[in-house]
Amino acid sequence: MKVLVAVKRVADYNVKVRPKADGTGADLNNVKMAINPFCEIAVEEAVRLKEKGIATEVVAVSIGDKACQEQIRTALALGADRGIHVESSETLQPLAIAKLLKAVVDKEQPELVLMGKQAIDGDNNQTGQMLGALANMPQGTFASEVNIADGKVAVTREIDGGLQTLSLTLPAIVTTDLRLNEPRYAKLPNIMKAKKKPLDVLTPEELAVDVAPRLTTVKVEPPAERAAGIKVESVAELVDKLKNEAKVI
Amino acid sequence: MSILILAEHDNASINAATLNTVACAQQIGGDITLLVAGADCGAAAEQAAKINGVAKVLVADNAAYAHQLAENVSLLMAEVAKDYGYVLAAATTTGKNILPRVAALLDVAQISDVTGVVSADTFKHPIYAGNMIETVQSADAIKVLTVRGTAFDAVAAEGGSASVESLSAVHDAGISSFVGEELAVSDRPELTAASIVISGGRGMQNGENFALLESVADKLGAAVGASRAAVDAGFVPNDMQVGQTGKIVAPNLYIAVGISGAIQHLAGMKDSKVIVAINKDEDAPIFQVADYGLVADLFEAVPELNNAL
Ligand SMILES: Cc1cc2nc3c(=O)[nH]c(=O)nc-3n(C[C@H](O)[C@H](O)[C@H](O)COP(=O)(O)OP(=O)(O)OC[C@H]3O[C@@H](n4cnc5c(N)ncnc54)[C@H](O)[C@@H]3O)c2cc1C
Ligand SMILES: Nc1ncnc2c1ncn2[C@@H]1O[C@H](COP(=O)(O)O)[C@@H](O)[C@H]1O
């Protein structure tokens, strides 16, 4: 079966991104960019399905400006077979991304779409679910285990109360949580080989998708600062402070 | 403008997160309707009708909604939502699972994790693991929001007397089914609702050592949480993870034990009123947000704390 994996280019998770001085958005100047960690887990899962002989082809798709071809190449180095770049330099919100992915799904007809549960820039946690609604596909969000058998996929999900398992008909969407797998590193020879793998470029116009934003950013500001704390010397002092100064116990 | 809220429940009772969502709706202003979609959910609907500030409860009681499968509930909710100006749900795993589907069916955007109501169409929410607060204005006719519970004080669970109406529409997409679940059972307060939380990280070394924290938790009436590292290592289950991609907590007192303080962890707890950090590394970033920091070996400090309480 064909698996489509959606990968987003985001600031590396180790970077503490700050707002621009004029408050119009995040300051990404000179910030190291990477594949969204949850998308990396999605790529790994797709590649493992291929190694198990369940997936026949893994297609990595990324939406954004030219630079996100880097993240598609990373996915190809990790084992995806081919890439699709939907090129746009507009600010794209989850609904627009979901519509573009729906158009790609219509073209490619994958049986499984693997995505991250959340992109760590906007922290939206929306796109997979939106794609599910638009494509009328079932969803297994926040997945920690995925098993494909008999034309169905069983997905174990990390929910607030514990774990829940659902059975979904195919084609289906699965969004990854942290415990699904541990992604591998790309090996140098594979990085070289990835440069030769096919990568198609499409545009929102070709896909006939209206990507106009529905939300306008009014401003972006740093969060409230916490007042500086103190170091206590002993457990006794700590307990005393909590009882008599902070009055929380 | 009227506001439709997805009630979170287990058919028998309403989850506390719904009360915070109602509080957010009150700040927006307008008649508030709760949608209770479930199976044999009469008890939950009854509770919903008593919530302070709720004008109407819509009950969809059908096997198709038994486990609140997103595919089915979103179809129902999108149909009902056409008469409303706002659609809200708590930013819990249930709300996050269902609401974006509703938004897409309505062809509108969703604003995730709302922490502030600026005006009828403008809201604040954190982005980049809480390193920035974004103010966004929506141009959509129906505004779809998930609400961060810690940012709104819960309304009273009692005192209201909403009208209750049943919905007969059955939406069964027929593409998903419930197989089973493993829910954590605990006598301690729920992590996101507790007024004191004590969390352990990789420094705890194993699951057995969490008993040290549980003993303190029992004395303080606290909930027990964890860092991602502690969950990944298998010390404790996933539902205990606090952070950017886990649970968001803001108790009166948060005690971080053997946790370094990565931005992803801070994102889940730095709005706590008082933060205590116990860590043997005096340079651990957790001390930058701690009101009271204790540089010590946790295996000495935590038993001592336990004895002192
Ligand atoms: C996409 C993504 C999402 C993430 N989401 C989350 C999230 O939601 N929540 C989360 O917590 N993390 C999250 N993380 C992980 C985060 O980046 C850190 O790796 C994690 O928080 C570290 O956990 P820790 O502090 O327990 O472990 P470590 O960073 O290893 O710190 C352990 C600490 O314990 C101290 N220690 C060790 N032994 C003792 C002792 N005997 N006494 C006292 N102190 C001791 C050490 O000094 C150290 O500071 C995420 C990461 C990514 C990439
Ligand atoms: N620009 C994009 N290109 C490709 N995939 C994306 C893009 N934006 C979001 N996604 C996918 O949707 C997931 C959830 O993103 P979000 O809803 O923004 O938190 C990501 O982990 C990706 O799998």
XYZ file of C-alpha atoms in Angstrom, chain B residues 27-238:
212
model
C -15.932 36.101 28.942
C -16.887 36.057 25.269
C -20.522 36.673 26.250
C -23.724 35.175 24.858
C -26.145 32.316 25.481
C -24.271 29.140 26.302
C -25.385 25.718 25.057
C -23.656 22.473 26.011
C -23.699 19.536 23.631
C -23.643 16.175 25.400
C -23.014 13.459 22.822
C -22.804 9.957 24.243
C -24.676 6.732 24.885
C -26.777 6.259 28.012
C -25.505 9.686 28.925
C -28.579 10.894 30.801
C -26.643 11.315 34.043
C -24.016 13.459 32.324
C -26.723 15.560 30.687
C -28.394 16.109 34.053
C -25.116 17.338 35.514
C -24.539 19.552 32.505
C -27.880 21.268 33.058
C -26.830 22.256 36.594
C -23.617 24.004 35.537
C -23.724 27.656 36.412
C -24.159 29.890 33.359
C -25.431 27.260 30.944
C -28.734 28.139 29.251
C -29.391 24.995 27.261
C -28.200 21.396 27.044
C -28.508 19.426 23.819
C -28.346 15.675 24.330
C -27.521 13.253 21.550
C -27.871 9.844 23.151
C -27.000 7.097 20.704
C -24.645 4.136 20.427
C -22.857 5.971 17.595
C -21.544 8.483 20.145
C -20.699 5.990 22.899
C -16.948 6.559 22.824
C -17.154 10.003 21.314
C -15.481 8.916 18.117
C -14.315 12.062 16.320
C -15.721 10.928 12.960
C -19.272 10.701 14.334
C -19.362 13.491 16.887
C -17.849 16.015 14.454
C -20.646 15.372 11.927
C -23.242 15.955 14.631
C -21.537 19.009 16.020
C -20.978 20.641 12.633
C -24.679 20.256 11.895
C -25.728 21.797 15.208
C -23.049 24.518 15.026
C -24.591 26.241 12.003
C -26.878 28.165 14.368
C -24.063 29.414 16.585
C -21.403 32.106 16.488
C -18.846 30.142 18.503
C -17.909 26.512 18.930
C -15.737 25.689 21.948
C -14.193 22.654 23.591
C -11.598 22.128 26.283
C -8.054 21.717 24.951
C -7.935 18.146 26.256
C -7.176 15.110 24.125
C -10.940 14.805 23.493
C -11.390 18.426 22.422
C -8.212 18.393 20.352
C -9.333 15.219 18.622
C -12.821 16.377 17.659
C -12.837 20.151 17.230
C -10.507 20.573 14.227
C -12.753 18.136 12.341
C -15.741 20.323 13.180
C -13.864 23.438 12.033
C -12.936 21.842 8.711
C -16.526 20.672 8.110
C -17.651 24.261 8.718
C -14.817 25.564 6.518
C -13.481 27.815 9.274
C -10.188 28.136 11.137
C -9.596 26.912 14.662
C -7.683 28.792 17.333
C -5.981 26.288 19.636
C -5.347 26.614 23.377
C -7.008 29.973 23.935
C -5.692 31.624 27.114
C -7.313 35.041 26.794
C -10.376 36.713 25.306
C -9.442 40.145 23.959
C -12.707 40.907 22.151
C -15.498 39.094 20.329
C -13.178 38.097 17.487
C -9.702 38.390 18.995
C -8.014 35.860 21.252
C -4.646 35.123 22.835
C -2.923 31.762 22.748
C 0.596 30.438 23.300
C 2.793 29.304 20.431
C 6.362 27.907 20.289
C 6.047 25.982 23.565
C 4.755 29.063 25.316
C 7.804 31.132 24.400
C 5.438 33.552 22.690
C 1.854 34.627 23.140
C 0.069 35.325 19.881
C -2.980 37.561 19.611
C -5.103 36.521 16.617
C -8.202 37.965 15.045
C -10.657 35.695 13.271
C -12.556 36.696 10.145
C -14.735 33.566 10.145
C -18.486 33.656 10.766
C -18.199 30.810 13.266
C -15.256 30.944 15.594
C -13.905 27.593 16.685
C -11.716 27.598 19.795
C -10.116 25.055 22.084
C -9.715 26.470 25.570
C -6.749 26.021 27.896
C -8.317 25.179 31.256
C -5.578 26.651 33.417
C -6.237 30.123 31.981
C -9.884 30.334 33.125
C -11.253 29.820 36.638
C -13.904 27.092 36.584
C -17.552 28.114 36.938
C -19.590 26.419 39.653
C -20.772 22.907 38.815
C -24.075 23.620 40.557
C -26.542 26.445 40.549
C -27.733 26.486 36.962
C -30.987 25.156 35.585
C -30.615 24.819 31.852
C -33.345 23.483 29.589
C -32.594 20.043 28.170
C -33.433 19.106 24.584
C -32.782 15.787 22.860
C -31.363 15.574 19.386
C -32.564 12.695 17.307
C -30.032 13.019 14.475
C -27.740 9.993 14.286
C -24.453 10.415 12.487
C -22.521 7.215 12.160
C -19.723 7.654 9.654
C -19.088 3.909 9.870
C -15.335 4.299 9.387
C -14.062 3.923 12.940
C -14.842 1.757 15.923
C -13.791 1.509 19.540
C -11.668 -1.502 20.475
C -10.677 -0.917 24.085
C -8.990 1.293 26.612
C -6.654 1.166 29.558
C -7.486 3.998 31.877
C -5.335 4.961 34.810
C -7.067 4.562 38.158
C -5.859 6.666 41.023
C -7.185 7.952 44.330
C -5.140 11.093 43.921
C -6.550 14.270 42.384
C -6.476 14.608 38.618
C -3.258 16.210 37.362
C -4.831 19.201 35.601
C -7.239 19.931 38.456
C -4.915 19.407 41.454
C -3.850 22.392 43.558
C -0.482 20.761 44.262
C 1.534 18.692 41.781
C 4.788 16.858 42.425
C 6.577 15.637 39.299
C 9.561 13.412 38.762
C 12.033 13.276 35.906
C 14.850 11.112 34.670
C 16.607 11.721 37.974
C 14.115 9.352 39.629
C 16.023 6.481 37.934
C 13.101 4.028 37.846
C 9.390 3.580 38.394
C 9.722 2.141 41.894
C 11.366 5.335 43.115
C 8.210 7.271 42.223
C 6.876 5.834 45.498
C 8.971 8.555 47.174
C 6.913 11.197 45.374
C 3.621 9.359 45.957
C 4.218 9.376 49.670
C 4.722 13.168 49.660
C 1.713 13.523 47.344
C -0.494 11.621 49.763
C 0.471 13.940 52.599
C -0.151 17.073 50.546
C -3.210 15.859 48.631
C -1.181 16.345 45.476
C -1.235 14.779 42.023
C 1.888 13.124 40.611
C 3.291 14.149 37.243
C 6.386 13.406 35.185
C 8.714 14.686 32.501
C 8.801 13.168 29.051
C 12.100 11.476 29.857
C 10.475 9.628 32.775
C 7.586 8.489 30.578
C 9.804 7.500 27.634
C 11.978 5.462 29.970
C 8.873 3.569 31.082
C 9.023 4.745 34.734
C 5.397 5.929 34.602
C 2.501 5.953 32.100
C 1.986 8.565 29.387
